[in-house]
Amino acid sequence: DAGITQSPRHKVTETGTPVTLRCHQTENHRYMYWYRQDPGHGLRLIHYSYGVKDTDKGEVSDGYSVSRSKTEDFLLTLESATSSQTSVYFCAINRGNYGYTFGSGTRLTVV
Amino acid sequence: KQEVTQIPAALSVPEGENLVLNCSFTDSAIYNLQWFRQDPGKGLTSLLLIQSSQREQTSGRLNASLDKSSGRSTLYIAASQPGDSATYLCAVQDSNYQLIWGAGTKLIIKP
């Protein structure tokens, strides 16, 4: 979507390896979010950020860490990937009165 | 705790019909309400955003209403087309800038 990109779009990784997903925005919004989407569970919040170096946990944060060293970039890291982290990951920005905009998603498979 | 419910979970109608999707929420203290569409294997596309002070928003064949006092929103789709087939998600934003999601309505428009 306009103003927000995720990379990579697809990734296959082995159990136990670290993985970093990147979310980049071009619109300088303060709030950014990482969600995962799984069948039967809908969208669940992993972590969110309300500014540079300001982050907080969501409902499913175990096994994930985030960093935000620049306004435009929000990184999600799986320190040691597990099969239960196989999912589709979405990044989102809060555009204030224009609501949320989501990235196209990253499909992650842990084998 | 805010809870969002979408009814029905699935809906199949012939092309050309007008239809209504329902979303209800338990706490009227919302910042705004947003309707999204998600096609299979794809990301989320924002359809309409209604601020808490507004009663409705329109975009093309779509009209969304909001009644905070009763905790309800409806998404009206006029003259449905096969291309409208998708899952429709309702989400309310609370005062902490968090989105609380409904489980979605899977819509199928039969040609």
PDB file of C-alpha atoms in Angstrom:
ATOM      1  CA  ASP A   1       0.000   0.000   0.000  1.00  0.00           C
ATOM      2  CA  ALA A   2       1.034   3.581  -0.468  1.00  0.00           C
ATOM      3  CA  GLY A   3       3.548   4.729   2.153  1.00  0.00           C
ATOM      4  CA  ILE A   4       4.331   1.382   3.776  1.00  0.00           C
ATOM      5  CA  THR A   5       6.407  -1.521   2.538  1.00  0.00           C
ATOM      6  CA  GLN A   6       7.404  -4.816   4.079  1.00  0.00           C
ATOM      7  CA  SER A   7      10.383  -6.988   3.282  1.00  0.00           C
ATOM      8  CA  PRO A   8      10.856  -9.741   2.496  1.00  0.00           C
ATOM      9  CA  ARG A   9       7.490 -10.777   1.033  1.00  0.00           C
ATOM     10  CA  HIS A  10       8.222 -14.464   1.505  1.00  0.00           C
ATOM     11  CA  LYS A  11      10.782 -16.296   3.597  1.00  0.00           C
ATOM     12  CA  VAL A  12      11.519 -19.892   4.469  1.00  0.00           C
ATOM     13  CA  THR A  13      13.865 -20.444   7.369  1.00  0.00           C
ATOM     14  CA  GLU A  14      15.020 -23.287   9.564  1.00  0.00           C
ATOM     15  CA  THR A  15      14.063 -23.829  13.176  1.00  0.00           C
ATOM     16  CA  GLY A  16      16.441 -22.114  15.550  1.00  0.00           C
ATOM     17  CA  THR A  17      17.702 -19.458  13.156  1.00  0.00           C
ATOM     18  CA  PRO A  18      17.194 -15.730  13.737  1.00  0.00           C
ATOM     19  CA  VAL A  19      14.916 -13.869  11.350  1.00  0.00           C
ATOM     20  CA  THR A  20      14.335 -10.149  10.912  1.00  0.00           C
ATOM     21  CA  LEU A  21      11.387  -8.637   9.101  1.00  0.00           C
ATOM     22  CA  ARG A  22      11.422  -5.023   8.043  1.00  0.00           C
ATOM     23  CA  CYS A  23       8.661  -2.458   7.835  1.00  0.00           C
ATOM     24  CA  HIS A  24       9.343   0.877   6.182  1.00  0.00           C
ATOM     25  CA  GLN A  25       7.080   3.915   6.028  1.00  0.00           C
ATOM     26  CA  THR A  26       7.501   7.079   4.028  1.00  0.00           C
ATOM     27  CA  GLU A  27       4.959   9.230   5.869  1.00  0.00           C
ATOM     28  CA  ASN A  28       6.634   9.945   9.242  1.00  0.00           C
ATOM     29  CA  HIS A  29       3.852   8.514  11.418  1.00  0.00           C
ATOM     30  CA  ARG A  30       4.518   7.989  15.084  1.00  0.00           C
ATOM     31  CA  TYR A  31       2.641   4.718  15.660  1.00  0.00           C
ATOM     32  CA  MET A  32       3.679   1.474  13.966  1.00  0.00           C
ATOM     33  CA  TYR A  33       2.509  -2.070  14.650  1.00  0.00           C
ATOM     34  CA  TRP A  34       3.394  -5.690  13.969  1.00  0.00           C
ATOM     35  CA  TYR A  35       0.589  -8.264  13.703  1.00  0.00           C
ATOM     36  CA  ARG A  36       0.475 -11.921  12.869  1.00  0.00           C
ATOM     37  CA  GLN A  37      -2.469 -13.565  11.161  1.00  0.00           C
ATOM     38  CA  ASP A  38      -3.289 -17.232  11.536  1.00  0.00           C
ATOM     39  CA  PRO A  39      -6.354 -19.249  10.541  1.00  0.00           C
ATOM     40  CA  GLY A  40      -8.816 -19.359  13.404  1.00  0.00           C
ATOM     41  CA  HIS A  41      -7.050 -16.588  15.336  1.00  0.00           C
ATOM     42  CA  GLY A  42      -7.469 -13.564  13.159  1.00  0.00           C
ATOM     43  CA  LEU A  43      -5.069 -10.680  13.577  1.00  0.00           C
ATOM     44  CA  ARG A  44      -3.067 -10.574  16.801  1.00  0.00           C
ATOM     45  CA  LEU A  45      -0.836  -7.746  17.925  1.00  0.00           C
ATOM     46  CA  ILE A  46       2.804  -8.707  18.546  1.00  0.00           C
ATOM     47  CA  HIS A  47       4.499  -5.399  19.351  1.00  0.00           C
ATOM     48  CA  TYR A  48       3.928  -1.765  18.620  1.00  0.00           C
ATOM     49  CA  SER A  49       5.919   1.441  18.674  1.00  0.00           C
ATOM     50  CA  TYR A  50       4.888   4.963  19.598  1.00  0.00           C
ATOM     51  CA  GLY A  51       8.121   6.657  18.628  1.00  0.00           C
ATOM     52  CA  VAL A  52      11.840   6.172  18.069  1.00  0.00           C
ATOM     53  CA  LYS A  53      13.108   3.681  20.657  1.00  0.00           C
ATOM     54  CA  ASP A  54       9.632   3.577  22.257  1.00  0.00           C
ATOM     55  CA  THR A  55       8.043   0.149  21.955  1.00  0.00           C
ATOM     56  CA  ASP A  56       5.628  -2.010  23.891  1.00  0.00           C
ATOM     57  CA  LYS A  57       4.327  -5.547  23.890  1.00  0.00           C
ATOM     58  CA  GLY A  58       1.122  -6.795  22.382  1.00  0.00           C
ATOM     59  CA  GLU A  59      -0.845  -9.915  23.205  1.00  0.00           C
ATOM     60  CA  VAL A  60       1.518 -12.426  21.545  1.00  0.00           C
ATOM     61  CA  SER A  61       4.990 -10.961  22.118  1.00  0.00           C
ATOM     62  CA  ASP A  62       6.788 -14.053  23.451  1.00  0.00           C
ATOM     63  CA  GLY A  63       9.622 -15.072  21.128  1.00  0.00           C
ATOM     64  CA  TYR A  64       9.680 -11.719  19.326  1.00  0.00           C
ATOM     65  CA  SER A  65      11.608  -8.510  19.767  1.00  0.00           C
ATOM     66  CA  VAL A  66      11.395  -5.197  17.932  1.00  0.00           C
ATOM     67  CA  SER A  67      13.501  -2.169  17.321  1.00  0.00           C
ATOM     68  CA  ARG A  68      12.853   1.303  16.032  1.00  0.00           C
ATOM     69  CA  SER A  69      15.995   3.366  15.611  1.00  0.00           C
ATOM     70  CA  LYS A  70      14.459   5.625  12.959  1.00  0.00           C
ATOM     71  CA  THR A  71      10.928   6.917  12.548  1.00  0.00           C
ATOM     72  CA  GLU A  72      10.561   5.235   9.184  1.00  0.00           C
ATOM     73  CA  ASP A  73      11.734   1.724  10.092  1.00  0.00           C
ATOM     74  CA  PHE A  74      10.244  -0.829  12.481  1.00  0.00           C
ATOM     75  CA  LEU A  75      12.011  -4.180  12.660  1.00  0.00           C
ATOM     76  CA  LEU A  76      10.584  -7.430  13.989  1.00  0.00           C
ATOM     77  CA  THR A  77      13.077 -10.113  15.047  1.00  0.00           C
ATOM     78  CA  LEU A  78      12.466 -13.737  15.811  1.00  0.00           C
ATOM     79  CA  GLU A  79      15.509 -14.552  17.919  1.00  0.00           C
ATOM     80  CA  SER A  80      15.259 -18.305  17.373  1.00  0.00           C
ATOM     81  CA  ALA A  81      12.488 -19.236  14.975  1.00  0.00           C
ATOM     82  CA  THR A  82      10.084 -22.036  15.869  1.00  0.00           C
ATOM     83  CA  SER A  83       7.469 -23.813  13.770  1.00  0.00           C
ATOM     84  CA  SER A  84       4.720 -22.090  15.776  1.00  0.00           C
ATOM     85  CA  GLN A  85       5.934 -18.792  14.324  1.00  0.00           C
ATOM     86  CA  THR A  86       5.007 -19.882  10.816  1.00  0.00           C
ATOM     87  CA  SER A  87       2.484 -17.220   9.916  1.00  0.00           C
ATOM     88  CA  VAL A  88       1.697 -14.188   7.838  1.00  0.00           C
ATOM     89  CA  TYR A  89       3.090 -11.026   9.401  1.00  0.00           C
ATOM     90  CA  PHE A  90       1.592  -7.614   8.763  1.00  0.00           C
ATOM     91  CA  CYS A  91       2.979  -4.231   9.595  1.00  0.00           C
ATOM     92  CA  ALA A  92       0.667  -1.262  10.025  1.00  0.00           C
ATOM     93  CA  ILE A  93       0.886   2.475  10.546  1.00  0.00           C
ATOM     94  CA  ASN A  94      -1.638   4.649  12.317  1.00  0.00           C
ATOM     95  CA  ARG A  95      -2.331   7.638  10.122  1.00  0.00           C
ATOM     96  CA  GLY A  96      -4.380   9.500  12.685  1.00  0.00           C
ATOM     97  CA  ASN A  97      -7.662  10.713  11.208  1.00  0.00           C
ATOM     98  CA  TYR A  98      -7.088   8.478   8.173  1.00  0.00           C
ATOM     99  CA  GLY A  99      -6.965   5.317  10.241  1.00  0.00           C
ATOM    100  CA  TYR A 100      -4.673   2.354   9.885  1.00  0.00           C
ATOM    101  CA  THR A 101      -2.868   1.337   6.720  1.00  0.00           C
ATOM    102  CA  PHE A 102      -1.381  -2.120   6.393  1.00  0.00           C
ATOM    103  CA  GLY A 103       1.581  -3.420   4.475  1.00  0.00           C
ATOM    104  CA  SER A 104       1.256  -6.270   2.003  1.00  0.00           C
ATOM    105  CA  GLY A 105       2.472  -8.849   4.481  1.00  0.00           C
ATOM    106  CA  THR A 106       5.360 -11.277   4.870  1.00  0.00           C
ATOM    107  CA  ARG A 107       4.649 -14.966   4.584  1.00  0.00           C
ATOM    108  CA  LEU A 108       7.100 -16.748   6.889  1.00  0.00           C
ATOM    109  CA  THR A 109       7.561 -20.497   6.944  1.00  0.00           C
ATOM    110  CA  VAL A 110       9.719 -22.117   9.624  1.00  0.00           C
ATOM    111  CA  VAL A 111      10.765 -25.660   8.714  1.00  0.00           C
TER     112      VAL A 111
ATOM    113  CA  LYS B   1     -12.719  -5.145  27.917  1.00  0.00           C
ATOM    114  CA  GLN B   2     -13.800  -4.183  24.427  1.00  0.00           C
ATOM    115  CA  GLU B   3     -15.189  -7.011  22.316  1.00  0.00           C
ATOM    116  CA  VAL B   4     -16.133  -6.798  18.657  1.00  0.00           C
ATOM    117  CA  THR B   5     -18.553  -9.205  17.013  1.00  0.00           C
ATOM    118  CA  GLN B   6     -19.377  -9.560  13.345  1.00  0.00           C
ATOM    119  CA  ILE B   7     -22.519 -11.213  12.103  1.00  0.00           C
ATOM    120  CA  PRO B   8     -22.931 -13.208   9.964  1.00  0.00           C
ATOM    121  CA  ALA B   9     -19.660 -15.146   9.832  1.00  0.00           C
ATOM    122  CA  ALA B  10     -20.374 -16.015   6.208  1.00  0.00           C
ATOM    123  CA  LEU B  11     -22.793 -14.801   3.581  1.00  0.00           C
ATOM    124  CA  SER B  12     -23.522 -15.959   0.041  1.00  0.00           C
ATOM    125  CA  VAL B  13     -25.812 -13.887  -2.189  1.00  0.00           C
ATOM    126  CA  PRO B  14     -26.565 -13.602  -5.917  1.00  0.00           C
ATOM    127  CA  GLU B  15     -24.947 -10.843  -7.899  1.00  0.00           C
ATOM    128  CA  GLY B  16     -26.851  -7.577  -7.937  1.00  0.00           C
ATOM    129  CA  GLU B  17     -28.316  -7.804  -4.450  1.00  0.00           C
ATOM    130  CA  ASN B  18     -27.878  -5.125  -1.841  1.00  0.00           C
ATOM    131  CA  LEU B  19     -26.517  -6.454   1.429  1.00  0.00           C
ATOM    132  CA  VAL B  20     -25.649  -5.445   4.963  1.00  0.00           C
ATOM    133  CA  LEU B  21     -22.796  -6.628   7.132  1.00  0.00           C
ATOM    134  CA  ASN B  22     -23.036  -6.070  10.857  1.00  0.00           C
ATOM    135  CA  CYS B  23     -20.475  -5.178  13.500  1.00  0.00           C
ATOM    136  CA  SER B  24     -21.183  -4.705  17.194  1.00  0.00           C
ATOM    137  CA  PHE B  25     -18.924  -3.578  20.027  1.00  0.00           C
ATOM    138  CA  THR B  26     -19.371  -3.655  23.775  1.00  0.00           C
ATOM    139  CA  ASP B  27     -17.744  -0.379  24.867  1.00  0.00           C
ATOM    140  CA  SER B  28     -18.962   2.848  23.277  1.00  0.00           C
ATOM    141  CA  ALA B  29     -15.750   4.701  24.208  1.00  0.00           C
ATOM    142  CA  ILE B  30     -14.132   4.307  20.817  1.00  0.00           C
ATOM    143  CA  TYR B  31     -11.864   6.672  18.884  1.00  0.00           C
ATOM    144  CA  ASN B  32     -13.053   5.474  15.496  1.00  0.00           C
ATOM    145  CA  LEU B  33     -14.240   2.399  13.600  1.00  0.00           C
ATOM    146  CA  GLN B  34     -12.696   1.109  10.412  1.00  0.00           C
ATOM    147  CA  TRP B  35     -13.897  -1.413   7.836  1.00  0.00           C
ATOM    148  CA  PHE B  36     -11.348  -3.451   5.911  1.00  0.00           C
ATOM    149  CA  ARG B  37     -11.474  -5.924   3.096  1.00  0.00           C
ATOM    150  CA  GLN B  38      -9.128  -8.890   2.711  1.00  0.00           C
ATOM    151  CA  ASP B  39      -8.903 -11.071  -0.369  1.00  0.00           C
ATOM    152  CA  PRO B  40      -7.567 -14.636   0.062  1.00  0.00           C
ATOM    153  CA  GLY B  41      -3.815 -14.627   0.529  1.00  0.00           C
ATOM    154  CA  LYS B  42      -3.649 -10.855   0.356  1.00  0.00           C
ATOM    155  CA  GLY B  43      -3.273  -7.916   2.693  1.00  0.00           C
ATOM    156  CA  LEU B  44      -5.876  -5.683   4.274  1.00  0.00           C
ATOM    157  CA  THR B  45      -7.399  -2.831   2.335  1.00  0.00           C
ATOM    158  CA  SER B  46      -9.085  -0.026   4.226  1.00  0.00           C
ATOM    159  CA  LEU B  47     -12.601   0.636   2.941  1.00  0.00           C
ATOM    160  CA  LEU B  48     -14.110   3.225   5.239  1.00  0.00           C
ATOM    161  CA  LEU B  49     -13.212   4.986   8.450  1.00  0.00           C
ATOM    162  CA  ILE B  50     -15.848   6.541  10.706  1.00  0.00           C
ATOM    163  CA  GLN B  51     -14.732   8.886  13.433  1.00  0.00           C
ATOM    164  CA  SER B  52     -16.537   8.590  16.771  1.00  0.00           C
ATOM    165  CA  SER B  53     -18.302  11.900  16.128  1.00  0.00           C
ATOM    166  CA  GLN B  54     -19.625  10.815  12.739  1.00  0.00           C
ATOM    167  CA  ARG B  55     -22.716   8.813  11.838  1.00  0.00           C
ATOM    168  CA  GLU B  56     -21.798   7.502   8.407  1.00  0.00           C
ATOM    169  CA  GLN B  57     -19.293   7.476   5.580  1.00  0.00           C
ATOM    170  CA  THR B  58     -19.761   6.642   1.921  1.00  0.00           C
ATOM    171  CA  SER B  59     -17.419   5.510  -0.815  1.00  0.00           C
ATOM    172  CA  GLY B  60     -18.906   4.490  -4.135  1.00  0.00           C
ATOM    173  CA  ARG B  61     -21.267   1.557  -3.572  1.00  0.00           C
ATOM    174  CA  LEU B  62     -20.255   1.275   0.082  1.00  0.00           C
ATOM    175  CA  ASN B  63     -21.890   3.009   3.002  1.00  0.00           C
ATOM    176  CA  ALA B  64     -20.897   2.523   6.622  1.00  0.00           C
ATOM    177  CA  SER B  65     -22.907   3.729   9.576  1.00  0.00           C
ATOM    178  CA  LEU B  66     -22.020   4.094  13.225  1.00  0.00           C
ATOM    179  CA  ASP B  67     -24.329   4.178  16.246  1.00  0.00           C
ATOM    180  CA  LYS B  68     -22.106   4.497  19.295  1.00  0.00           C
ATOM    181  CA  SER B  69     -24.948   4.479  21.788  1.00  0.00           C
ATOM    182  CA  SER B  70     -26.094   1.046  20.666  1.00  0.00           C
ATOM    183  CA  GLY B  71     -22.575  -0.205  19.899  1.00  0.00           C
ATOM    184  CA  ARG B  72     -23.309  -0.998  16.282  1.00  0.00           C
ATOM    185  CA  SER B  73     -21.959  -0.376  12.817  1.00  0.00           C
ATOM    186  CA  THR B  74     -23.228  -1.601   9.481  1.00  0.00           C
ATOM    187  CA  LEU B  75     -21.538  -1.837   6.105  1.00  0.00           C
ATOM    188  CA  TYR B  76     -24.003  -1.558   3.264  1.00  0.00           C
ATOM    189  CA  ILE B  77     -22.941  -2.801  -0.170  1.00  0.00           C
ATOM    190  CA  ALA B  78     -25.178  -1.776  -3.045  1.00  0.00           C
ATOM    191  CA  ALA B  79     -25.586  -3.742  -6.258  1.00  0.00           C
ATOM    192  CA  SER B  80     -23.113  -6.451  -5.278  1.00  0.00           C
ATOM    193  CA  GLN B  81     -20.649  -7.816  -7.839  1.00  0.00           C
ATOM    194  CA  PRO B  82     -18.542 -11.007  -7.910  1.00  0.00           C
ATOM    195  CA  GLY B  83     -15.484  -8.814  -7.347  1.00  0.00           C
ATOM    196  CA  ASP B  84     -16.881  -7.891  -3.932  1.00  0.00           C
ATOM    197  CA  SER B  85     -16.232 -11.449  -2.757  1.00  0.00           C
ATOM    198  CA  ALA B  86     -13.776 -11.220   0.129  1.00  0.00           C
ATOM    199  CA  THR B  87     -13.593 -11.244   3.905  1.00  0.00           C
ATOM    200  CA  TYR B  88     -14.759  -8.018   5.511  1.00  0.00           C
ATOM    201  CA  LEU B  89     -13.267  -7.041   8.838  1.00  0.00           C
ATOM    202  CA  CYS B  90     -14.480  -4.466  11.320  1.00  0.00           C
ATOM    203  CA  ALA B  91     -12.090  -2.921  13.853  1.00  0.00           C
ATOM    204  CA  VAL B  92     -12.572  -0.301  16.547  1.00  0.00           C
ATOM    205  CA  GLN B  93      -9.758   1.887  17.746  1.00  0.00           C
ATOM    206  CA  ASP B  94      -9.700   2.583  21.456  1.00  0.00           C
ATOM    207  CA  SER B  95      -8.262   5.554  23.312  1.00  0.00           C
ATOM    208  CA  ASN B  96      -4.867   3.784  23.505  1.00  0.00           C
ATOM    209  CA  TYR B  97      -4.615   3.739  19.702  1.00  0.00           C
ATOM    210  CA  GLN B  98      -5.098  -0.029  19.653  1.00  0.00           C
ATOM    211  CA  LEU B  99      -7.322  -1.855  17.199  1.00  0.00           C
ATOM    212  CA  ILE B 100      -9.789  -4.446  18.477  1.00  0.00           C
ATOM    213  CA  TRP B 101     -10.881  -6.755  15.702  1.00  0.00           C
ATOM    214  CA  GLY B 102     -14.004  -8.630  14.786  1.00  0.00           C
ATOM    215  CA  ALA B 103     -13.607 -12.143  13.387  1.00  0.00           C
ATOM    216  CA  GLY B 104     -14.816 -11.065   9.948  1.00  0.00           C
ATOM    217  CA  THR B 105     -17.601 -11.884   7.524  1.00  0.00           C
ATOM    218  CA  LYS B 106     -16.713 -14.019   4.523  1.00  0.00           C
ATOM    219  CA  LEU B 107     -18.765 -12.765   1.595  1.00  0.00           C
ATOM    220  CA  ILE B 108     -19.372 -14.709  -1.600  1.00  0.00           C
ATOM    221  CA  ILE B 109     -21.202 -13.076  -4.492  1.00  0.00           C
ATOM    222  CA  LYS B 110     -22.519 -15.655  -6.946  1.00  0.00           C
ATOM    223  CA  PRO B 111     -22.533 -14.671 -10.640  1.00  0.00           C
TER     224      PRO B 111
END
